[in-house]
mmCIF file of C-alpha atoms in Angstrom:
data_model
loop_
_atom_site.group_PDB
_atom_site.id
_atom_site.type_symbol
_atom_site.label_atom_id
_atom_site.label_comp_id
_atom_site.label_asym_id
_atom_site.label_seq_id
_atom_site.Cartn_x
_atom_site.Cartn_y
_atom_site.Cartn_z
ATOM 1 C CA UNK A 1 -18.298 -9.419 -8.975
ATOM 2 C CA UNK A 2 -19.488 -6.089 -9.996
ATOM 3 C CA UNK A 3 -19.101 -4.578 -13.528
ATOM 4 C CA UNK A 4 -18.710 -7.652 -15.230
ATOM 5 C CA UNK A 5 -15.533 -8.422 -13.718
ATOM 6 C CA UNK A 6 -14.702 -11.996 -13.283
ATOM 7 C CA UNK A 7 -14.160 -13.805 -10.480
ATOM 8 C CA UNK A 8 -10.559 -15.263 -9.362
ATOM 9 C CA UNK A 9 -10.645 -19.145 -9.222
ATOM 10 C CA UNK A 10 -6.585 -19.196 -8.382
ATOM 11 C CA UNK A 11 -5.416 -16.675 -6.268
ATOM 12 C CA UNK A 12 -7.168 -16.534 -2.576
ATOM 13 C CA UNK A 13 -6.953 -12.838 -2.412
ATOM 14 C CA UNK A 14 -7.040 -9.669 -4.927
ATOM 15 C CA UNK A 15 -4.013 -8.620 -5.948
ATOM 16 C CA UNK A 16 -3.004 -5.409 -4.123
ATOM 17 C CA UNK A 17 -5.425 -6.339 -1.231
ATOM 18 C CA UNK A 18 -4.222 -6.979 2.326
ATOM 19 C CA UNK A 19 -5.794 -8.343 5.387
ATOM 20 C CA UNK A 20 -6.669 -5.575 7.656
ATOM 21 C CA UNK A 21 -8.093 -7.684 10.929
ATOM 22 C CA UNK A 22 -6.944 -11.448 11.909
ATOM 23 C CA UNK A 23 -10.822 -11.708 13.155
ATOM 24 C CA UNK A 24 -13.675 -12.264 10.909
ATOM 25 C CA UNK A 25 -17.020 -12.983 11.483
ATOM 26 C CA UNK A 26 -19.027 -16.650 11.169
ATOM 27 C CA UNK A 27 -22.404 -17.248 12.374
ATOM 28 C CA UNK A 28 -22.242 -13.915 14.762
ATOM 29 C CA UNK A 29 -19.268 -15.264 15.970
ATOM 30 C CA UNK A 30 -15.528 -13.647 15.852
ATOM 31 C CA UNK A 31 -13.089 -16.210 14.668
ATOM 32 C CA UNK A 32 -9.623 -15.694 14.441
ATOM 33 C CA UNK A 33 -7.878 -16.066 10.833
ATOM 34 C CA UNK A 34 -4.874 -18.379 10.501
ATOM 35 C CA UNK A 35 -2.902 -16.195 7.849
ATOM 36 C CA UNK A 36 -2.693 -13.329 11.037
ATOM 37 C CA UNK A 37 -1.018 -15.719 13.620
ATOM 38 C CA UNK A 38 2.678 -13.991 14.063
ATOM 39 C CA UNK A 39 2.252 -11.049 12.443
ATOM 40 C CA UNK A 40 1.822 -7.617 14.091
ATOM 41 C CA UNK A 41 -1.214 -5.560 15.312
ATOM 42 C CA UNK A 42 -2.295 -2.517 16.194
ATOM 43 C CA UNK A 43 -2.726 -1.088 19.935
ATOM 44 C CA UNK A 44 -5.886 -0.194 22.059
ATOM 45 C CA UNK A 45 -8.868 -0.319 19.772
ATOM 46 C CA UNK A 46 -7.243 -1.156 16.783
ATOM 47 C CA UNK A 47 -5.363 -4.599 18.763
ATOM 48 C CA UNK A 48 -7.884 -6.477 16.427
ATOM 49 C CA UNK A 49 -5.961 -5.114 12.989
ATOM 50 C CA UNK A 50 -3.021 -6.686 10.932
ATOM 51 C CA UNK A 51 -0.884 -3.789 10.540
ATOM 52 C CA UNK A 52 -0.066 -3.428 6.910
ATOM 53 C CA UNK A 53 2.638 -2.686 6.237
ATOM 54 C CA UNK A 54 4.566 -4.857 8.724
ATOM 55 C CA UNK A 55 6.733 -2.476 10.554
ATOM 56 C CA UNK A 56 10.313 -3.576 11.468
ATOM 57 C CA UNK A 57 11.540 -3.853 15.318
ATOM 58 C CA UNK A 58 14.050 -0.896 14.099
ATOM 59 C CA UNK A 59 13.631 2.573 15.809
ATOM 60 C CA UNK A 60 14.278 4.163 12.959
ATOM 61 C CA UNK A 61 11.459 3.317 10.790
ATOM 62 C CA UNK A 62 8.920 6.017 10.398
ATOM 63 C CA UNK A 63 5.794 3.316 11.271
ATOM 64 C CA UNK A 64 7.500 2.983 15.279
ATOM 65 C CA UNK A 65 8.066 7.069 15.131
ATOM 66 C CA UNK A 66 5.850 8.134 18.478
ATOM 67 C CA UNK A 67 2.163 9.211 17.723
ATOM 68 C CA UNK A 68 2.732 13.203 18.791
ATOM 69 C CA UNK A 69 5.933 12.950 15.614
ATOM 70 C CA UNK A 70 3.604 11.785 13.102
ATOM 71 C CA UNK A 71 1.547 13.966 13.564
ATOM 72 C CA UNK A 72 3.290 16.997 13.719
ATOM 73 C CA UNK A 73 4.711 15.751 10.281
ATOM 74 C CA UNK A 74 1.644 15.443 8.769
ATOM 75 C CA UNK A 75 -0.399 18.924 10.166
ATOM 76 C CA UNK A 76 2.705 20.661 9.173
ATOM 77 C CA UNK A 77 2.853 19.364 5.375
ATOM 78 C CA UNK A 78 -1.377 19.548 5.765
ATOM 79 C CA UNK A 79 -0.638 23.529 6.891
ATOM 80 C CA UNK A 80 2.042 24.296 3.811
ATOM 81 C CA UNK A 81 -0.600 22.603 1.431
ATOM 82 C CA UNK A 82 -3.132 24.778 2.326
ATOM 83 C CA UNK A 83 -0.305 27.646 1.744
ATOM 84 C CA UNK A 84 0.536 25.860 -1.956
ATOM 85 C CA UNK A 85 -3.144 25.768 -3.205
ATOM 86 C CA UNK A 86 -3.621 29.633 -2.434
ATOM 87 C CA UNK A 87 -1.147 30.519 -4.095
ATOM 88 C CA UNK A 88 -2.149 29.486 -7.801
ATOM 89 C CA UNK A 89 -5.395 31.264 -8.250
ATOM 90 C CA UNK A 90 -5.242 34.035 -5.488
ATOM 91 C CA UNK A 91 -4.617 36.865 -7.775
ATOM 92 C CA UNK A 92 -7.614 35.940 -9.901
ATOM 93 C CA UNK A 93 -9.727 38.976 -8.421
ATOM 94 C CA UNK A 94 -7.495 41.084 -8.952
ATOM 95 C CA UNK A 95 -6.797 40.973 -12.837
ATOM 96 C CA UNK A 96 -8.902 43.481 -14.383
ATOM 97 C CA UNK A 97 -7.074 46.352 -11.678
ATOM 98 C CA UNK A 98 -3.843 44.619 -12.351
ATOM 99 C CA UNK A 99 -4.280 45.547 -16.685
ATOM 100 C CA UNK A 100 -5.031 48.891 -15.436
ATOM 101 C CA UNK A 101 -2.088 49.717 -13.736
ATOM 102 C CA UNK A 102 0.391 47.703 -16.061
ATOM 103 C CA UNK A 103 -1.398 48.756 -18.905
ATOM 104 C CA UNK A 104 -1.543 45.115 -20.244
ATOM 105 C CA UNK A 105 -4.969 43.604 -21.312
ATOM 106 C CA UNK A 106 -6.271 41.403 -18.837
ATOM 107 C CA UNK A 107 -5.326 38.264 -21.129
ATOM 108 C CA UNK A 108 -1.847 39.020 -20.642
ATOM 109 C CA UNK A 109 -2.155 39.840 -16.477
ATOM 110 C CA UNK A 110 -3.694 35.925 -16.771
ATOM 111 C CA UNK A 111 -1.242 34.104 -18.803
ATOM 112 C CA UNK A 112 1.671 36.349 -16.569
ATOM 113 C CA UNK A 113 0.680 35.527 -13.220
ATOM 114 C CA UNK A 114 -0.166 32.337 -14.980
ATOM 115 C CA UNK A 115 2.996 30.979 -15.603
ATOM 116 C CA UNK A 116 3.445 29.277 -12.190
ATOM 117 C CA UNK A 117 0.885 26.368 -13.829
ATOM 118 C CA UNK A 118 3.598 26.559 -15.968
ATOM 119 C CA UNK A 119 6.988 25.581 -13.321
ATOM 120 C CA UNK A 120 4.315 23.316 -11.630
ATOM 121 C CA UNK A 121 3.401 21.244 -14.229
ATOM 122 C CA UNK A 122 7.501 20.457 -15.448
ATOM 123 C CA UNK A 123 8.353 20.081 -12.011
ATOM 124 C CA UNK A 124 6.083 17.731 -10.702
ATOM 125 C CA UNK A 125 7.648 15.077 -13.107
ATOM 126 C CA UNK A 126 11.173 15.369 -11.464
ATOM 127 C CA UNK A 127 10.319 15.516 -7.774
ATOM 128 C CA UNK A 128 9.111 12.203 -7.033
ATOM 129 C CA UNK A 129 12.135 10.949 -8.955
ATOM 130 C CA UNK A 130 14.656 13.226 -6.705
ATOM 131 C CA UNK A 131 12.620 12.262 -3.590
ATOM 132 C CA UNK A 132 12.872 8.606 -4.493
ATOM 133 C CA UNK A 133 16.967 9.233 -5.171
ATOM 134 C CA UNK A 134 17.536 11.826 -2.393
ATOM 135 C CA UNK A 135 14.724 11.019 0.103
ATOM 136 C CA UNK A 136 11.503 13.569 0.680
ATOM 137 C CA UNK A 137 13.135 15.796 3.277
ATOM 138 C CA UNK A 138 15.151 17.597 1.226
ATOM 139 C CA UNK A 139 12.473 18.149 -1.765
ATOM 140 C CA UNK A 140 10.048 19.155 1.120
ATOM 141 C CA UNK A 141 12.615 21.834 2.137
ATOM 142 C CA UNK A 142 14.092 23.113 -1.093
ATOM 143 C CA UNK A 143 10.389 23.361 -2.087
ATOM 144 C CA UNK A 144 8.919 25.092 0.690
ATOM 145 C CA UNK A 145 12.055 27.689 0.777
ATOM 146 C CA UNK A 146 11.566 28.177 -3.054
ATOM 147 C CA UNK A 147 8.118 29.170 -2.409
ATOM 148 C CA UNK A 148 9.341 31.795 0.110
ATOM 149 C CA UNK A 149 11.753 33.251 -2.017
ATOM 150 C CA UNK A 150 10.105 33.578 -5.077
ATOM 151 C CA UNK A 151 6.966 34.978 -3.316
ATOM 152 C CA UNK A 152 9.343 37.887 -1.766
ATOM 153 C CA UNK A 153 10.221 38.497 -5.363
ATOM 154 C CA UNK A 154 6.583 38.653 -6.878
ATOM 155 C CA UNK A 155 6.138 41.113 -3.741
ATOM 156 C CA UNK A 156 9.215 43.081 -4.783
ATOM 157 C CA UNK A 157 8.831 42.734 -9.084
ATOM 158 C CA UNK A 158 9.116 45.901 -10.730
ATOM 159 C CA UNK A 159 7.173 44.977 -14.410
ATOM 160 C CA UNK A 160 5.423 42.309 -15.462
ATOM 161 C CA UNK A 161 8.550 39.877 -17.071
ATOM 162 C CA UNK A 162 9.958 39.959 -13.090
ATOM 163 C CA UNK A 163 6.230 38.481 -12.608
ATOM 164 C CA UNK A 164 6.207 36.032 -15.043
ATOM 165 C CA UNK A 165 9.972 34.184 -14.434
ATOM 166 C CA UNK A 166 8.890 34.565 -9.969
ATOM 167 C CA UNK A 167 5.484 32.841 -10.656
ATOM 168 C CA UNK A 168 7.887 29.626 -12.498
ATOM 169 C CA UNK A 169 9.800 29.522 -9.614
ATOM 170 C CA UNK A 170 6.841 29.326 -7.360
ATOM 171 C CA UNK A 171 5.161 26.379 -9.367
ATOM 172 C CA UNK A 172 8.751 24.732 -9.053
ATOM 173 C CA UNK A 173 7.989 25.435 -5.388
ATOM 174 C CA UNK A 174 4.485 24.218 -5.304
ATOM 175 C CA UNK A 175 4.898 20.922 -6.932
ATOM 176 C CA UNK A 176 6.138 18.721 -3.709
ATOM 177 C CA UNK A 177 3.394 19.506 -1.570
ATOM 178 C CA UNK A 178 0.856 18.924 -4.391
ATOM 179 C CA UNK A 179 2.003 15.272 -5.040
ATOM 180 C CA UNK A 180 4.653 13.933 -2.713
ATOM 181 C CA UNK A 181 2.582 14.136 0.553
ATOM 182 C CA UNK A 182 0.550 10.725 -0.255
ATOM 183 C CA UNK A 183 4.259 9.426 -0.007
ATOM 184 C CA UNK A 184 4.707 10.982 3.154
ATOM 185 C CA UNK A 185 1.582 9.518 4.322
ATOM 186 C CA UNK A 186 2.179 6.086 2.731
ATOM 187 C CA UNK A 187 5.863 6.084 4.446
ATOM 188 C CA UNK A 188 4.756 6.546 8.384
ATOM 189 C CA UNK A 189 0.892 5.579 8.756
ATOM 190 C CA UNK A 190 -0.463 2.034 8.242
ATOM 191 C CA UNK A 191 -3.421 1.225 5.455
ATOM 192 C CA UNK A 192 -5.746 1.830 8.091
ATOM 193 C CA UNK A 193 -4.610 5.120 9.041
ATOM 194 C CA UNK A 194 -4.360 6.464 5.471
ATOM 195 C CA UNK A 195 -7.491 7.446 4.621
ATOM 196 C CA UNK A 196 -8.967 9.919 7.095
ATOM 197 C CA UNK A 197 -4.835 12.032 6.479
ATOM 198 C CA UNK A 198 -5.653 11.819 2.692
ATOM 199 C CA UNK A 199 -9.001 13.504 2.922
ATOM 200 C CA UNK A 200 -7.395 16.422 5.111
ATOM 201 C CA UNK A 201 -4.629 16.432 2.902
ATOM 202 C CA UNK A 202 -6.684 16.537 -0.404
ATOM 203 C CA UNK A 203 -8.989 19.413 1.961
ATOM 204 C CA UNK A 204 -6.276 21.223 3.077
ATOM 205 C CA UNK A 205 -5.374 22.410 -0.939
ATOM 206 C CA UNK A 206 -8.875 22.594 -1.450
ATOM 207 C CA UNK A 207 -9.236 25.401 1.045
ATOM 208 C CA UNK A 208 -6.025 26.699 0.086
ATOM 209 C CA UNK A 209 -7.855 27.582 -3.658
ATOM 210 C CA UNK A 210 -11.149 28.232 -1.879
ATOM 211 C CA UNK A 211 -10.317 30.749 0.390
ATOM 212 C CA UNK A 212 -6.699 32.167 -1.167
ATOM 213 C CA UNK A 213 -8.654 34.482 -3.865
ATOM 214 C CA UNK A 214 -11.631 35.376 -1.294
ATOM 215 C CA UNK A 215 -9.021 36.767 1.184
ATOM 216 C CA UNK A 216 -6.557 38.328 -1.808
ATOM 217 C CA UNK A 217 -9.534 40.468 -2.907
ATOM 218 C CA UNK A 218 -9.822 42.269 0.314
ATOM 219 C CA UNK A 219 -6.177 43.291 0.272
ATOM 220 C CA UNK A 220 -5.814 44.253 -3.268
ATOM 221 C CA UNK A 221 -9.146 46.430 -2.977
ATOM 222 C CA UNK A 222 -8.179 48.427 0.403
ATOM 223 C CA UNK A 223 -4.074 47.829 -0.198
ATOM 224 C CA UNK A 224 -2.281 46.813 -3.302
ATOM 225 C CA UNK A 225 -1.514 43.226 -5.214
ATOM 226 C CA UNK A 226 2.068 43.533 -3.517
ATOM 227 C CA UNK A 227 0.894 43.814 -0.083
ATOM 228 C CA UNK A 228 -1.110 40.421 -0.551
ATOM 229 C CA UNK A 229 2.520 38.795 -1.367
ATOM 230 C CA UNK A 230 4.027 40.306 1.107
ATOM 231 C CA UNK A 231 1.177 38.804 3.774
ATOM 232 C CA UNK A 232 2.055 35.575 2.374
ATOM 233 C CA UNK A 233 5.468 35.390 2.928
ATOM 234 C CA UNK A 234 4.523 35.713 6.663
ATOM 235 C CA UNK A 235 2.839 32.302 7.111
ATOM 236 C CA UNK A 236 5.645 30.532 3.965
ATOM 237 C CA UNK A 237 8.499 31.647 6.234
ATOM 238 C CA UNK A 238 6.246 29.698 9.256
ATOM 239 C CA UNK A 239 5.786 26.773 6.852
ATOM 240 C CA UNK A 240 9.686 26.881 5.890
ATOM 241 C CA UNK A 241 10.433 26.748 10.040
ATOM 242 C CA UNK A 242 8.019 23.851 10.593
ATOM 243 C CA UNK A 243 9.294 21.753 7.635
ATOM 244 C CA UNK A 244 12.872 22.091 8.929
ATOM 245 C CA UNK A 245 12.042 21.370 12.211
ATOM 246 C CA UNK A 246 8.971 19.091 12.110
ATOM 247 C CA UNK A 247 9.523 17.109 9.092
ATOM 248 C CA UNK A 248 12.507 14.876 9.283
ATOM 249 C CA UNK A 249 13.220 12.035 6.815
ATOM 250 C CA UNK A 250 10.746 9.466 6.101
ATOM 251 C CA UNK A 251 12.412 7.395 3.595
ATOM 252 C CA UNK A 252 12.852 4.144 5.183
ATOM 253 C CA UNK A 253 14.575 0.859 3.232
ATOM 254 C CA UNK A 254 12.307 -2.028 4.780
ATOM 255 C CA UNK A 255 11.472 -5.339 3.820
ATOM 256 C CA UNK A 256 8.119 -5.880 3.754
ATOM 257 C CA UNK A 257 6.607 -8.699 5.277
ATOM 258 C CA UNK A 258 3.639 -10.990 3.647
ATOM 259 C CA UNK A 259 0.265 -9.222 3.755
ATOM 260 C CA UNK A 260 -1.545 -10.909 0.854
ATOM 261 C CA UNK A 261 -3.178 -14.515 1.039
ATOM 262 C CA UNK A 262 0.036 -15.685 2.751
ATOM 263 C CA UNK A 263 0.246 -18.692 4.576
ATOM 264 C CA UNK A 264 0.750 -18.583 8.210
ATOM 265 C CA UNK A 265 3.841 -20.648 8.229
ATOM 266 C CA UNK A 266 5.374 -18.227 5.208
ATOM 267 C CA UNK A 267 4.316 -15.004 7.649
ATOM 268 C CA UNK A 268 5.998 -16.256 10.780
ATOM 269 C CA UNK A 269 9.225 -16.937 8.764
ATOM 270 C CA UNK A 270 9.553 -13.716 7.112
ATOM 271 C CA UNK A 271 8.667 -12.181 10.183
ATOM 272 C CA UNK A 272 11.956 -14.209 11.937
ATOM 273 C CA UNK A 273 13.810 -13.331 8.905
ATOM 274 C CA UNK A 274 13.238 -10.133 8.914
ATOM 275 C CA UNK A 275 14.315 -9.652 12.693
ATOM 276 C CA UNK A 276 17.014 -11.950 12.658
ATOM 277 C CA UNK A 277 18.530 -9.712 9.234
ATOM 278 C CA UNK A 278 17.778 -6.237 11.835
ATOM 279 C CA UNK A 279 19.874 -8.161 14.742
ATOM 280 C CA UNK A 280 22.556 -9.318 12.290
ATOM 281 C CA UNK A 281 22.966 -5.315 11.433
ATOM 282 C CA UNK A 282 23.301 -4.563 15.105
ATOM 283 C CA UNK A 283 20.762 -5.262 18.139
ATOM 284 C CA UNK A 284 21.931 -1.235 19.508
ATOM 285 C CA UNK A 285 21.521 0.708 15.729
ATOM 286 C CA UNK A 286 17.641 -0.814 15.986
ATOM 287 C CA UNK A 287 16.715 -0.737 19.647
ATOM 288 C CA UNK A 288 18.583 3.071 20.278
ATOM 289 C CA UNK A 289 15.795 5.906 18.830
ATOM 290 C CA UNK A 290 17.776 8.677 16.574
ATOM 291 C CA UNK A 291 18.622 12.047 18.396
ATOM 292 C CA UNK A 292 16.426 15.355 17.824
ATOM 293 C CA UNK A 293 19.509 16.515 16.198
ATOM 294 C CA UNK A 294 20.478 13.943 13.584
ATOM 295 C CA UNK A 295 17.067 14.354 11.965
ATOM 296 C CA UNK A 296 17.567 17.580 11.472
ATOM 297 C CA UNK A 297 20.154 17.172 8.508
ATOM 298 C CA UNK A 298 18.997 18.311 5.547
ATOM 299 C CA UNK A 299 21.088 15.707 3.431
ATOM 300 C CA UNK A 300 20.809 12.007 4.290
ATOM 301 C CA UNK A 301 22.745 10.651 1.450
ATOM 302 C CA UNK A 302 21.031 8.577 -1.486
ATOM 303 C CA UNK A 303 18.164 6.116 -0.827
ATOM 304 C CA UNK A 304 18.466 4.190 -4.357
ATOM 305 C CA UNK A 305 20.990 2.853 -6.351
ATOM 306 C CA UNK A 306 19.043 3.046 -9.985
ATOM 307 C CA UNK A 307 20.138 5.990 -11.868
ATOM 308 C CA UNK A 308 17.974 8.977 -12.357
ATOM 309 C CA UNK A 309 16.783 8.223 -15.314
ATOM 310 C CA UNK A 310 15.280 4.901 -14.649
ATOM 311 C CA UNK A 311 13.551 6.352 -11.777
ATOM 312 C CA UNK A 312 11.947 8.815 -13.827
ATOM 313 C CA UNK A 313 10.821 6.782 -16.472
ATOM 314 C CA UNK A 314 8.813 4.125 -13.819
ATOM 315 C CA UNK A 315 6.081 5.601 -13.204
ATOM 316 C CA UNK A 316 4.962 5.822 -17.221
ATOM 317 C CA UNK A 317 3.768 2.297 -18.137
ATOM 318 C CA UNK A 318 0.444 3.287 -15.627
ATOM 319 C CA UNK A 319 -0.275 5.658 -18.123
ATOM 320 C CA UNK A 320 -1.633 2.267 -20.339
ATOM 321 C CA UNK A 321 -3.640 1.297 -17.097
ATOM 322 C CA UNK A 322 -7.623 2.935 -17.085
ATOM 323 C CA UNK A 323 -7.443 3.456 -13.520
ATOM 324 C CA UNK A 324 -5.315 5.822 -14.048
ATOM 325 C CA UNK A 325 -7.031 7.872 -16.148
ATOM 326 C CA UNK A 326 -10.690 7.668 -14.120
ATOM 327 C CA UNK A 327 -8.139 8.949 -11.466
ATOM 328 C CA UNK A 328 -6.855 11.865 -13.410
ATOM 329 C CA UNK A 329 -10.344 12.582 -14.458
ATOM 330 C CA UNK A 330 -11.817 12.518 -11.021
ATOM 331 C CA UNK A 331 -9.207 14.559 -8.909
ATOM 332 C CA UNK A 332 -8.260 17.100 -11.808
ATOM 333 C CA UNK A 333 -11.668 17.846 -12.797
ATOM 334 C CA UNK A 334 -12.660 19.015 -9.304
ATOM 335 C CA UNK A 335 -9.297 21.056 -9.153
ATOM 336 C CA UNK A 336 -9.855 22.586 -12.656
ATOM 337 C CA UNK A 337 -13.726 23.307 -11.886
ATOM 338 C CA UNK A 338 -12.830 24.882 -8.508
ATOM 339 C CA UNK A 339 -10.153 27.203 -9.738
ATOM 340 C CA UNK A 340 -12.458 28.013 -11.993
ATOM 341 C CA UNK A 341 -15.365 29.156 -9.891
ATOM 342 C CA UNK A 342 -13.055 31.220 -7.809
ATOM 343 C CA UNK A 343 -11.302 33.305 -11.070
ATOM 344 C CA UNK A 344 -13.625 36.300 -12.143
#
């Protein structure tokens, strides 16, 4: 292997790997792979792939949800993202006009309008442990609504301290649609799905950075910094609507069938034990789809019976793994570099 890694002489597959396709090819000729006999595939042109993870004969999970509900999910979390990485640097043209009319030095107009780096950074350590407890719908809707708010009151601020304590909120706001939505995307599209949403995802808050100061210039040069607020509200309030309505709960308790160097005898068995656990529950709860309605409650109850605090204290031990780091380094850098091109 590459990098001087060594090669595995016990396990059959990589850990964390899965097998995509039950086909591979010998000789220029498709054969079929034992380890994919009973498990699930996809449809069309993608009959030939394993679906990873193994979804459940249940209604209810978020992998059988109908194509047209996945995807209005995911273009309306892709649309508030875009919304969320404006937000952050969109003022940035406008600070040396802003020190003018407070009669601040431009330091302080930074570090004021600032401040929602601030709420984003503290709160992006407690959502995925609330979203995890509480399931994503209501983070996604508390967030997106906090947004709204607090960019009515930056709109409507009278001094600069109003300014700095509605920019918090905003970060509080900001931090679900920064982090959570690779959940979102884990939780109701297969591996093979994943990585074409991620890009517009990760392109989507890109644009949102990109384009949120270029536009914010125009309107603070021919209006004022509170009438660029106020045009924002117009398209949060949008967001708000489409979350309620388009993004129901994707939190989904399923055991997961084998997907890594399994046998073929182990896969069929899980698979029967997994179905035969579903019909035990009740043949109607899994073969009746949930109304429009119902999936329109904001709470859903609790999705995990570990307290808080143990929830928020998992994710730490990858903090002693290098991969993390290379991917802190690689996706903050080109955030940090890119807000940085767009300030003045």
């Amino acid at each position: 292997m590459a990098f001087g890694i060594l090669e595995d002489k016990i396990l059959k597959q990589v850990p964390g790997t899965s097998l995509l396709s039950d086909l591979k090819i010998i000789r220029g000729q498709r054969v079929r792979v034992d380890e994919a006999d009973g498990l699930k595939r996809g449809t069309g042109r993608d009959s030939h792939i394993v679906l990873v993870p193994q979804p459940s004969d249940n209604l209810n999970d978020p992998l059988n949800w109908p194509r047209w509900k996945k995807e209005a999910c995911f273009w309306t979390l892709a649309f508030t993202a875009s919304l969320d990485g404006a937000l952050s640097p969109m003022v940035g043209p406008g600070y040396a006009l802003l020190s003018q009319q407070f009669g601040i030095t431009v330091d302080n107009v930074a570090s004021s309008f600032g401040t929602i780096l601030l709420g984003l950074a503290c709160f992006m350590l407690f959502q995925n442990t609330f979203a995890v407890k509480f399931g994503h719908r209501i983070v996604y809707l508390c967030s997106v609504s906090l947004m709204f708010i607090s960019c009515i009151w930056c709109a409507a601020s009278p001094n600069i301290i109003s300014i700095r304590a509605s920019r918090i909120f905003q970060g509080f706001g900001m931090s679900a649609l920064q982090s959570l939505v690779a959940s979102t995307i884990e939780q109701i599209f297969f591996v093979h799905e994943r990585g074409f949403r991620s890009t517009i995802w990760s392109f989507s808050i890109m644009a949102g950075i990109t384009l949120g100061p270029l536009l914010y210039s125009y309107v603070i040069q021919n209006l004022s910094w509170q009438d660029g607020f106020w045009f924002v509200t117009i398209p949060l309030g949008l967001a708000t609507l489409m979350v309620f309505f388009f993004v129901p709960e994707t939190t989904y308790e399923r055991k997961y069938g084998p997907t890594n160097g399994s046998s073929a005898h182990s896969a069929k068995e899980e698979v029967k034990d997994e179905s035969s656990s579903e019909s035990e529950m009740g043949a109607s709860d899994a073969r009746v789809a949930p109304s429009y309605l119902s999936q329109l409650r904001v709470w859903h109850g609790t999705f995990s019976q570990e307290n808080l605090f143990k929830i928020f204290l998992r994710p730490f031990p990858f903090l002693l793994s290098p991969v993390t780091w290379f991917m802190f380094l690689a996706h903050g850098m080109q955030t940090v570099w890119l807000s940085k091109m767009v300030l003045p």
